[in-house]
Amino acid sequence: MVAAPQDGWWREAVCYQIYPRSFQDSNGDGIGDLEGIIRRLDYLNDGTHRSLGIDAVWLSPTFPSPMADFGYDVSDYCDVHPDFGSLETMDRLIAECHRRGIRLLLDWVPNHTSDRHPWFLESRSSRNNPRRDWYIWRDPKPDGSPPNNWRSVFGGPAWTFDEATGQYYLHSFLKEQPDLNWRNPDVEAAMLQTLRFWFERGVDGFRIDVIGRILKHPDLPDNPPNPAWRPGDRERFSQLWIHNHNYPDVFDAVKRIRRVFDEYPGRVAVGEVFGSPAEIARFYGTAEAPGLHLAFNFHFIHEEGHVVTPWEAPVLRRIIANAEATVPPFSQPCFALNNHDRSRFVTRHNYDGRGYERARAAALLLLGLRNTPFIYYGEEIGMADVDIPPERQQDPARFRSIGRDPERTPMQWDSTPGRGFTTGEPWLPFGPLSPNVAEQDGDPDSLLSLYRRAIWLRKELPSLSRGALFALGGDDRTVTWARSAANAPAVAVAVNTSAEPASAALPFDAGRVAISTDRSHDDARVRGGRLELPPLGAAWVVASL
Ligand code: TEU
Ligand code: CA
């Protein structure tokens, strides 16, 4: 058989997102850094079942930045922010990852730079500067107002007036994040060069920030109002983003970006994308003209309209079915339950105090699907959002009513005053002493132990790590499916989202529970094609051959 056009390590990988400021501080300044990450790599994968078994790490931005958006405002794509280390530390991190078989992905931010990036400083210096056209400058309307009605994702107009040159510049996010003009071929060439810089240093790929926004309608027309919007809803949803989000030209640019990845064997592009299942699928391109290797599907966090996705079997089933039906056959979905922009899972689903139980079932759901899963640091111990007193708030983005600090607090390694994270004052306050890694480490019933066992089991069961997904079913309380690869026993996954016990119908008659949210069920024999699940429980069942 000829290898599929998109085979690679990433197909069977379990990935882990690190928010570098919050993972491990090594020098007591209260800010996590690359040296700290190196010290914690054995926690991620030391080759034994005592570690998590992570195959790839994605670092949120580590580049020089004024930190207006904590690194998503890049002022130099080819260096390391001194808070995090240096190029030398990054080289060591790459080597230390590779020594453990861990791939390293960095975070590429192509839509915008910092307003302090030398390119923007030149661009804003005069109307006839050679780099003027590297950003998106337009005259005011005759009444002095912005060139169109586009809103910033973080609130307010997407345009800021520059007194010195008498024009507005476009920024889809903060005014400190001017949008690059990807219609200028020099911009594209310069940005693609930054990818090669890191590939040459051994980086295994990139998570690509808001890739769906890099090209806008060339005429920058007004967006139409959103008929579903009601006063009190988030302002950014007051209009339909048709001219500045997933605009058709984006998908051609993605294919050109992909070709740079293909210059270097084994490098992977994972896009941060938003939209319907069909829109997400479009980012993968076609077998002949591939786009991204993987495009995130955030629908377990929020769907269109951005309301929190409920933990309900019919909703989960629909999300899985839609992803399976749309992602092209040469690749696979890429799900996440958490990230640095959204309220954490445990908090989102804690309305009855049972968010932590749902997190256990969610781990078996995420790792049981046909996908390249991404785990957000702290998810594996059930970290929740932390209340941030007003005087300690850091995130300027009014993306929700508060910023995104609650889901970005330092990793809780132990119950000491510095949580094992720092010897100094942490940049954001810690959560309560519990949960932490130390207390869960030796406890076979902990969430951490469940994640570890599930990840290693996934590697040992080819049906789970690379099998097809079939027989997606269930009822109002349960969602079930099976996975199967050649020459391996099929594995069924069953999740009970209700607070009542439930009986799930499996696609095969007999098997053995390989792992479940309630450890007392492990190794139970299954007969007659039914599995009894406790309230909010989940399990994997290996079919008897
Ligand atoms: O997030 C993009 C972002 O804010 C989305 O959640 C939003 O819904 C999307 O833009 C809709 O198209 C990324 C980063 O993850 C975030 O941390 C950054 O602040 C942002 O881009 C700007 O770089
Ligand atoms: Ca530090």
Coordinates of C-alpha atoms and ligand atoms in Angstrom, one line a residue:
M1 CA 0.0 0.0 0.0
V2 CA 1.2 3.5 -0.8
A3 CA 1.6 5.7 2.3
A4 CA -1.3 8.1 2.7
P5 CA -0.2 11.6 1.7
Q6 CA -0.5 12.7 5.3
D7 CA 1.1 10.0 7.3
G8 CA 3.3 11.0 10.2
W9 CA 4.0 10.9 13.9
W10 CA 1.2 13.4 14.6
R11 CA -1.5 10.9 13.7
E12 CA -0.9 8.8 16.9
A13 CA 0.4 11.6 19.1
V14 CA -1.1 12.9 22.3
C15 CA -0.2 16.6 22.6
Y16 CA 0.1 18.9 25.5
Q17 CA -0.2 22.7 25.5
I18 CA 2.1 24.6 27.8
Y19 CA 1.4 28.3 28.6
P20 CA 5.0 29.1 29.2
R21 CA 4.5 31.9 31.8
S22 CA 2.6 29.4 34.0
F23 CA 4.3 26.0 33.8
Q24 CA 7.5 26.2 35.8
D25 CA 9.6 29.2 37.0
S26 CA 13.3 28.4 37.3
N27 CA 14.7 31.7 38.6
G28 CA 12.2 33.0 41.2
D29 CA 10.9 35.9 39.1
G30 CA 7.4 34.4 39.3
I31 CA 7.2 33.9 35.5
G32 CA 7.5 30.4 34.0
D33 CA 10.4 29.9 31.6
L34 CA 12.1 27.5 29.2
E35 CA 14.6 26.2 31.8
G36 CA 11.6 25.4 34.0
I37 CA 10.0 23.4 31.2
I38 CA 13.2 21.5 30.6
R39 CA 13.1 20.5 34.3
R40 CA 9.6 19.2 34.0
L41 CA 9.9 17.2 30.8
D42 CA 10.2 13.9 32.7
Y43 CA 6.7 14.6 34.1
L44 CA 5.5 14.7 30.5
N45 CA 7.3 11.7 29.3
D46 CA 10.2 9.7 30.9
G47 CA 9.4 6.6 28.8
T48 CA 7.6 4.9 31.7
H49 CA 4.0 4.7 32.9
R50 CA 4.9 6.9 35.8
S51 CA 4.9 9.9 33.4
L52 CA 2.0 11.2 31.3
G53 CA 3.2 9.7 28.0
I54 CA 3.0 13.0 26.0
D55 CA 4.3 12.8 22.4
A56 CA 4.3 16.5 21.5
V57 CA 4.3 19.8 23.3
W58 CA 2.9 23.1 22.0
L59 CA 4.3 26.2 23.6
S60 CA 2.2 29.4 23.5
P61 CA 4.3 32.2 22.1
T62 CA 7.9 32.5 23.4
F63 CA 9.1 35.3 21.2
P64 CA 10.2 38.8 22.1
S65 CA 7.1 40.8 22.8
P66 CA 5.9 43.8 24.8
M67 CA 3.4 41.3 26.2
A68 CA 0.3 43.5 25.5
D69 CA -1.4 40.1 24.7
F70 CA 1.1 38.0 26.6
G71 CA 3.2 37.0 23.6
Y72 CA 0.5 37.1 20.9
D73 CA 2.0 40.5 20.0
V74 CA 5.3 39.4 18.5
S75 CA 8.1 42.0 18.1
D76 CA 10.7 39.5 16.7
Y77 CA 9.7 36.1 15.2
C78 CA 13.2 34.8 15.3
D79 CA 14.3 35.1 19.0
V80 CA 13.2 34.3 22.5
H81 CA 11.8 36.7 25.1
P82 CA 14.3 37.2 27.9
D83 CA 11.6 36.3 30.5
F84 CA 11.6 32.8 28.9
G85 CA 15.3 32.4 28.2
S86 CA 17.4 32.7 25.0
L87 CA 18.0 31.0 21.7
E88 CA 20.5 28.8 23.5
T89 CA 17.8 27.7 26.1
M90 CA 15.4 27.0 23.2
D91 CA 18.0 24.9 21.5
R92 CA 18.5 22.9 24.7
L93 CA 14.8 22.6 25.1
I94 CA 14.5 21.2 21.6
A95 CA 17.3 18.7 22.3
E96 CA 15.9 17.7 25.7
C97 CA 12.5 17.1 24.1
H98 CA 13.9 15.0 21.3
R99 CA 16.0 13.0 23.7
R100 CA 12.7 11.9 25.3
G101 CA 10.9 11.3 22.0
I102 CA 8.8 14.5 22.5
R103 CA 8.1 16.7 19.5
L104 CA 8.1 20.5 20.0
L105 CA 5.6 22.9 18.4
L106 CA 5.9 26.6 18.7
D107 CA 3.1 29.2 18.2
W108 CA 3.2 31.1 14.9
V109 CA 1.2 34.4 14.9
P110 CA 0.9 35.3 11.2
N111 CA -2.2 37.6 11.3
H112 CA -0.6 40.5 13.2
T113 CA 2.6 41.7 14.8
S114 CA 3.2 43.8 17.8
D115 CA 3.0 47.6 17.2
R116 CA 6.6 47.7 18.3
H117 CA 7.8 45.2 15.7
P118 CA 10.4 47.0 13.5
W119 CA 8.2 46.4 10.5
F120 CA 5.3 48.4 12.0
L121 CA 7.6 51.1 13.3
E122 CA 8.7 51.6 9.8
S123 CA 5.3 51.3 8.3
R124 CA 3.8 53.9 10.6
S125 CA 6.7 56.3 10.1
S126 CA 5.4 57.8 6.9
R127 CA 2.9 57.3 4.1
N128 CA 5.6 56.6 1.6
N129 CA 7.8 54.3 3.7
P130 CA 8.6 51.1 1.7
R131 CA 6.9 49.1 4.4
R132 CA 3.7 51.2 4.6
D133 CA 1.9 48.6 2.7
W134 CA 3.0 45.8 5.0
Y135 CA 0.0 46.6 7.2
I136 CA -3.5 47.7 6.3
W137 CA -3.8 51.5 6.3
R138 CA -6.8 53.4 5.0
D139 CA -8.1 57.0 4.9
P140 CA -10.9 58.0 7.3
K141 CA -14.4 58.3 5.9
P142 CA -15.2 61.9 5.0
D143 CA -16.7 62.4 8.5
G144 CA -13.4 61.2 10.1
S145 CA -14.8 57.9 11.2
P146 CA -13.1 54.5 10.6
P147 CA -12.9 53.0 7.0
N148 CA -15.5 50.3 7.8
N149 CA -17.6 48.9 10.6
W150 CA -15.4 45.9 11.6
R151 CA -15.1 45.3 15.3
S152 CA -12.1 44.0 17.2
V153 CA -12.4 40.5 18.7
F154 CA -11.4 42.1 22.0
G155 CA -14.0 44.9 21.8
G156 CA -14.2 48.4 20.2
P157 CA -13.5 49.3 16.6
A158 CA -10.9 47.2 14.6
W159 CA -9.3 50.5 13.5
T160 CA -7.0 53.0 15.3
F161 CA -6.3 56.4 13.9
D162 CA -2.6 57.4 13.6
E163 CA -2.4 61.2 14.1
A164 CA 1.1 61.5 12.5
T165 CA 0.1 60.1 9.1
G166 CA -3.6 60.8 9.1
Q167 CA -4.7 57.2 8.4
Y168 CA -6.3 54.4 10.3
Y169 CA -4.6 50.9 10.6
L170 CA -6.5 47.7 11.0
H171 CA -6.2 45.5 14.1
S172 CA -8.5 42.4 14.5
F173 CA -7.4 42.2 18.2
L174 CA -5.8 44.9 20.4
K175 CA -4.6 48.2 18.9
E176 CA -1.1 46.9 19.9
Q177 CA -1.6 44.1 17.4
P178 CA -1.7 45.6 13.9
D179 CA -2.8 43.2 11.1
L180 CA -0.2 42.3 8.5
N181 CA -1.1 42.8 4.9
W182 CA -0.8 39.3 3.5
R183 CA -1.8 40.6 0.0
N184 CA 1.7 42.0 -0.2
P185 CA 3.9 39.2 -1.4
D186 CA 6.9 40.6 0.5
V187 CA 4.9 40.1 3.7
E188 CA 4.1 36.5 2.9
A189 CA 7.8 35.8 1.9
A190 CA 9.1 37.4 5.1
M191 CA 6.6 35.5 7.3
L192 CA 7.4 32.2 5.6
Q193 CA 11.1 32.8 6.2
T194 CA 10.4 32.9 10.0
L195 CA 9.0 29.3 9.7
R196 CA 12.2 28.1 8.0
F197 CA 14.3 29.8 10.8
W198 CA 12.8 27.5 13.4
F199 CA 12.6 24.4 11.2
E200 CA 16.4 24.8 10.7
R201 CA 16.8 24.8 14.5
G202 CA 14.8 21.6 14.8
V203 CA 11.3 22.7 15.8
D204 CA 8.8 20.0 14.7
G205 CA 5.9 22.3 13.8
F206 CA 3.6 25.1 14.7
R207 CA 0.3 25.8 16.1
I208 CA -0.9 28.7 13.9
D209 CA -2.8 31.5 15.5
V210 CA -6.1 32.7 14.0
I211 CA -5.1 31.5 10.5
G212 CA -8.6 32.2 9.3
R213 CA -8.1 35.9 9.5
I214 CA -4.9 36.5 7.5
L215 CA -6.7 37.5 4.3
K216 CA -9.7 39.8 4.2
H217 CA -11.9 40.9 1.4
P218 CA -9.7 43.1 -0.7
D219 CA -12.2 46.0 -0.7
L220 CA -12.7 45.8 3.1
P221 CA -16.5 46.2 2.8
D222 CA -18.7 46.6 5.9
N223 CA -19.8 43.4 7.6
P224 CA -23.6 42.9 7.7
P225 CA -25.4 43.0 11.0
N226 CA -26.0 39.7 12.8
P227 CA -29.8 39.3 12.9
A228 CA -29.5 36.9 15.9
W229 CA -27.6 39.4 18.0
R230 CA -29.5 40.9 21.0
P231 CA -28.3 43.9 23.1
G232 CA -26.3 42.5 26.0
D233 CA -24.7 39.8 23.8
R234 CA -20.9 40.2 23.2
E235 CA -20.3 43.2 21.0
R236 CA -18.1 41.2 18.6
F237 CA -21.1 39.1 17.6
S238 CA -23.1 42.1 16.5
Q239 CA -22.0 41.6 13.0
L240 CA -21.4 38.6 10.7
W241 CA -17.7 38.1 10.1
I242 CA -18.0 37.4 6.4
H243 CA -15.4 39.7 5.0
N244 CA -12.6 39.3 7.6
H245 CA -12.9 35.7 8.8
N246 CA -12.4 32.4 6.8
Y247 CA -12.5 34.6 3.6
P248 CA -11.9 32.2 0.6
D249 CA -8.4 33.6 -0.2
V250 CA -7.3 32.3 3.2
F251 CA -7.5 28.7 2.0
D252 CA -5.1 29.4 -0.9
A253 CA -2.6 31.0 1.4
V254 CA -2.8 28.0 3.7
K255 CA -1.7 25.7 0.8
R256 CA 1.3 28.0 0.2
I257 CA 2.2 27.9 3.9
R258 CA 1.9 24.1 3.8
R259 CA 4.5 23.9 1.1
V260 CA 7.1 25.4 3.5
F261 CA 6.3 22.7 6.1
D262 CA 6.8 20.1 3.3
E263 CA 10.3 21.5 2.7
Y264 CA 11.2 19.9 6.0
P265 CA 10.3 16.3 6.7
G266 CA 8.0 15.5 9.6
R267 CA 6.9 19.1 10.4
V268 CA 3.3 19.7 11.3
A269 CA 0.9 22.6 11.0
V270 CA -2.0 22.7 13.5
G271 CA -4.4 25.6 12.8
E272 CA -6.4 27.6 15.4
V273 CA -9.6 27.8 13.3
F274 CA -13.2 28.7 14.0
G275 CA -16.3 27.9 12.2
S276 CA -18.8 25.2 11.2
P277 CA -17.5 21.6 10.8
A278 CA -17.4 22.1 7.0
E279 CA -15.3 25.3 7.5
I280 CA -12.9 23.5 9.8
A281 CA -12.6 20.7 7.3
R282 CA -11.7 23.1 4.5
F283 CA -8.5 24.1 6.2
Y284 CA -7.2 20.5 5.6
G285 CA -7.2 21.1 1.9
T286 CA -7.4 18.2 -0.5
A287 CA -5.2 15.1 -1.1
E288 CA -3.7 16.8 -4.2
A289 CA -3.3 20.3 -2.6
P290 CA -3.1 19.7 1.2
G291 CA -3.6 22.5 3.6
L292 CA -3.0 22.2 7.4
H293 CA -2.1 18.7 8.7
L294 CA -4.6 19.4 11.5
A295 CA -7.2 22.0 12.3
F296 CA -8.5 22.4 15.8
N297 CA -12.1 21.5 16.5
F298 CA -13.2 23.5 19.7
H299 CA -16.8 22.3 19.6
F300 CA -16.6 20.5 22.9
I301 CA -15.7 23.9 24.4
H302 CA -18.1 26.1 22.3
E303 CA -19.8 25.9 19.0
E304 CA -20.9 28.7 16.6
G305 CA -22.5 31.4 18.7
H306 CA -19.8 30.6 21.3
V307 CA -22.1 29.4 24.1
V308 CA -20.6 26.8 26.4
T309 CA -21.2 23.4 24.9
P310 CA -23.3 21.4 27.4
W311 CA -22.1 18.0 28.6
E312 CA -25.0 16.1 27.1
A313 CA -24.8 12.9 25.1
P314 CA -26.9 14.1 22.0
V315 CA -24.7 17.2 21.7
L316 CA -21.5 15.3 22.0
R317 CA -22.7 12.7 19.5
R318 CA -23.6 15.5 17.0
I319 CA -20.2 17.1 17.3
I320 CA -18.4 13.7 16.8
A321 CA -20.6 12.8 13.8
N322 CA -20.1 16.2 12.2
A323 CA -16.3 16.0 12.6
E324 CA -16.2 12.4 11.3
A325 CA -18.4 13.4 8.3
T326 CA -16.4 16.4 7.2
V327 CA -12.6 16.0 8.0
P328 CA -11.1 14.6 4.8
P329 CA -10.2 10.9 4.9
F330 CA -6.4 11.5 4.6
S331 CA -6.4 13.2 8.0
Q332 CA -8.3 13.2 11.3
P333 CA -9.9 15.6 13.7
C334 CA -8.1 17.5 16.5
F335 CA -10.1 18.1 19.6
A336 CA -9.4 20.0 22.8
L337 CA -11.4 20.4 26.1
N338 CA -9.4 23.4 27.2
N339 CA -7.1 26.1 26.1
H340 CA -5.6 29.5 27.3
D341 CA -8.6 31.5 26.0
R342 CA -11.5 29.7 27.6
S343 CA -12.9 28.9 31.0
R344 CA -11.5 25.6 32.2
F345 CA -13.6 22.4 31.7
V346 CA -14.1 21.7 35.4
T347 CA -15.4 25.2 36.0
R348 CA -17.6 25.2 32.8
H349 CA -19.3 22.0 34.0
N350 CA -19.5 22.6 37.8
Y351 CA -23.0 24.0 38.1
D352 CA -23.9 21.1 40.4
G353 CA -20.5 20.7 42.0
R354 CA -19.7 17.7 39.8
G355 CA -17.4 19.3 37.3
Y356 CA -14.5 17.1 38.4
E357 CA -16.5 13.9 37.8
R358 CA -17.4 15.1 34.3
A359 CA -13.7 15.8 33.7
R360 CA -12.9 12.1 34.3
A361 CA -15.4 11.0 31.7
A362 CA -14.2 13.8 29.4
A363 CA -10.6 12.4 29.5
L364 CA -11.8 9.0 28.3
L365 CA -13.9 10.7 25.6
L366 CA -11.1 12.9 24.3
L367 CA -8.5 10.1 24.3
G368 CA -11.0 7.5 22.9
L369 CA -11.9 9.5 19.8
R370 CA -10.2 9.2 16.4
N371 CA -8.2 12.4 16.7
T372 CA -5.0 14.1 17.7
P373 CA -5.9 15.2 21.2
F374 CA -4.5 18.3 22.9
I375 CA -4.4 18.5 26.7
Y376 CA -4.0 21.9 28.3
Y377 CA -1.5 22.0 31.2
G378 CA -3.3 21.4 34.5
E379 CA -6.3 19.7 32.8
E380 CA -4.8 16.4 33.9
I381 CA -5.2 17.3 37.5
G382 CA -8.5 19.0 37.1
M383 CA -7.4 22.6 37.6
A384 CA -10.3 25.0 37.7
D385 CA -10.6 28.7 36.9
V386 CA -9.1 30.9 39.7
D387 CA -10.8 34.1 40.9
I388 CA -8.4 36.9 40.2
P389 CA -8.8 40.0 42.4
P390 CA -9.1 43.2 40.4
E391 CA -5.6 44.5 41.4
R392 CA -4.0 41.3 40.1
Q393 CA -5.7 41.1 36.7
Q394 CA -3.3 41.0 33.8
D395 CA -5.2 40.2 30.6
P396 CA -6.3 43.4 28.8
A397 CA -8.6 41.6 26.4
R398 CA -12.3 41.9 27.3
F399 CA -13.1 38.8 25.5
R400 CA -15.5 37.7 28.2
S401 CA -16.7 40.0 30.9
I402 CA -13.3 39.4 32.6
G403 CA -10.0 38.6 30.9
R404 CA -8.5 35.2 30.5
D405 CA -6.4 35.2 33.6
P406 CA -8.6 32.6 35.5
E407 CA -7.6 29.8 33.1
R408 CA -3.9 30.8 33.0
T409 CA -2.8 30.5 36.6
P410 CA 0.4 28.7 37.5
M411 CA 0.6 24.9 37.4
Q412 CA 0.0 23.5 40.8
W413 CA 2.9 21.0 41.4
D414 CA 2.5 20.6 45.1
S415 CA 0.9 22.2 48.2
T416 CA 3.9 24.4 49.2
P417 CA 3.4 28.2 49.3
G418 CA 5.0 28.4 45.8
R419 CA 3.2 25.3 44.6
G420 CA 6.5 24.0 43.3
F421 CA 6.1 26.6 40.5
T422 CA 8.1 29.4 41.9
T423 CA 10.2 30.6 44.9
G424 CA 9.0 34.1 44.3
E425 CA 5.7 35.9 43.8
P426 CA 3.8 34.3 40.9
W427 CA 2.7 36.5 38.1
L428 CA -0.9 35.4 38.7
P429 CA -2.3 34.2 42.0
F430 CA -2.5 30.4 42.7
G431 CA -5.7 28.5 43.0
P432 CA -6.5 26.6 46.3
L433 CA -3.9 24.1 47.5
S434 CA -5.8 21.3 45.8
P435 CA -5.7 20.0 43.1
N436 CA -1.9 19.6 42.7
V437 CA 0.3 17.0 41.1
A438 CA 2.0 15.8 44.4
E439 CA -1.3 14.8 46.0
Q440 CA -2.5 12.9 42.9
D441 CA 0.8 11.3 41.9
G442 CA 0.6 8.2 44.1
D443 CA -3.2 8.0 44.2
P444 CA -4.5 5.4 41.8
D445 CA -8.0 6.9 41.9
S446 CA -6.8 10.5 40.9
L447 CA -7.5 12.2 37.7
L448 CA -3.8 12.4 37.0
S449 CA -3.6 8.6 37.3
L450 CA -6.6 8.2 35.0
Y451 CA -4.9 10.4 32.3
R452 CA -1.7 8.5 32.6
R453 CA -3.3 5.1 32.3
A454 CA -5.5 6.2 29.5
I455 CA -2.7 7.7 27.5
W456 CA -0.4 4.7 27.8
L457 CA -3.3 2.4 27.1
R458 CA -4.2 4.3 24.0
K459 CA -0.6 3.7 22.7
E460 CA -0.9 0.0 23.5
L461 CA -4.2 -0.5 21.7
P462 CA -3.8 0.2 18.0
S463 CA -7.5 0.4 17.6
L464 CA -7.5 3.5 19.8
S465 CA -4.3 5.1 18.5
R466 CA -5.0 4.7 14.8
G467 CA -8.2 2.8 14.2
A468 CA -11.3 3.9 12.4
L469 CA -14.4 5.2 14.3
F470 CA -17.6 3.3 13.7
A471 CA -21.0 2.6 15.2
L472 CA -21.5 6.0 16.8
G473 CA -24.7 5.7 18.8
G474 CA -26.3 5.9 22.2
D475 CA -29.3 7.6 23.6
D476 CA -30.3 10.7 25.6
R477 CA -27.9 9.7 28.4
T478 CA -25.1 7.9 26.7
V479 CA -22.8 8.3 23.7
T480 CA -21.0 5.2 22.4
W481 CA -18.7 4.4 19.5
A482 CA -16.1 1.8 18.6
R483 CA -12.7 1.9 17.1
S484 CA -11.0 -0.7 15.1
A485 CA -7.6 -1.2 13.4
A486 CA -6.4 -4.2 11.4
N487 CA -5.2 -7.2 13.4
A488 CA -6.2 -5.7 16.7
P489 CA -9.3 -6.1 19.0
A490 CA -12.0 -3.5 18.6
V491 CA -12.4 -1.1 21.5
A492 CA -15.7 0.5 22.5
V493 CA -16.0 3.8 24.3
A494 CA -19.1 4.6 26.3
V495 CA -19.9 7.8 28.1
N496 CA -22.8 8.5 30.4
T497 CA -23.4 12.2 30.6
S498 CA -26.4 11.9 32.9
A499 CA -26.4 12.1 36.7
E500 CA -28.2 8.7 36.8
P501 CA -26.8 5.2 36.2
A502 CA -27.2 4.2 32.5
S503 CA -26.9 1.1 30.4
A504 CA -25.0 1.6 27.2
A505 CA -25.5 -0.7 24.1
L506 CA -22.1 -1.7 22.7
P507 CA -21.4 -2.6 19.1
F508 CA -20.1 -6.0 20.1
D509 CA -21.2 -8.7 22.5
A510 CA -18.4 -9.6 24.8
G511 CA -15.4 -7.8 26.2
R512 CA -13.4 -6.6 29.1
V513 CA -13.4 -3.1 30.7
A514 CA -9.9 -1.8 30.1
I515 CA -10.3 1.5 32.0
S516 CA -13.2 3.3 33.5
T517 CA -13.8 6.5 35.5
D518 CA -14.6 4.3 38.5
R519 CA -11.6 2.0 39.0
S520 CA -13.7 -0.7 40.7
H521 CA -15.2 -1.4 37.3
D522 CA -11.8 -2.1 35.6
D523 CA -11.4 -5.6 34.3
A524 CA -15.2 -6.2 34.6
R525 CA -16.4 -8.7 32.0
V526 CA -19.0 -7.5 29.5
R527 CA -21.6 -9.9 28.2
G528 CA -24.8 -9.5 26.1
G529 CA -23.5 -6.3 24.5
R530 CA -24.4 -4.0 27.4
L531 CA -22.3 -2.0 29.8
E532 CA -23.7 -0.5 33.0
L533 CA -22.2 2.9 33.7
P534 CA -22.4 4.8 37.0
P535 CA -23.7 8.4 37.0
L536 CA -21.4 10.7 34.8
G537 CA -19.2 7.6 34.2
A538 CA -17.3 6.4 31.2
A539 CA -15.3 3.3 30.1
W540 CA -13.3 1.7 27.4
V541 CA -14.1 -1.9 26.6
V542 CA -11.8 -4.2 24.6
A543 CA -13.7 -6.7 22.6
S544 CA -13.0 -10.4 23.2
L545 CA -11.6 -11.9 20.1
Ligands
TEU1 O1 -7.3 33.6 19.8 C1 -8.2 34.0 18.9 C2 -9.5 34.4 19.6 O2 -9.6 35.3 20.4 C3 -10.6 33.5 19.4 O3 -11.0 32.9 20.6 C4 -11.7 34.2 18.6 O4 -12.9 33.6 18.9 C5 -11.4 34.1 17.2 O5 -10.5 35.2 16.9 C6 -12.6 34.2 16.2 O6 -12.1 34.3 14.9 C7 -5.9 33.6 19.5 C8 -5.1 33.3 20.7 O7 -5.4 32.0 21.1 C9 -5.3 34.3 21.8 O8 -4.7 34.0 23.0 C10 -4.8 35.6 21.2 O9 -5.2 36.6 22.2 C11 -5.5 36.0 19.9 O10 -5.5 34.9 19.0 C12 -4.8 37.1 19.2 O11 -3.5 36.6 18.8
CA2 CA 11.3 32.8 35.4

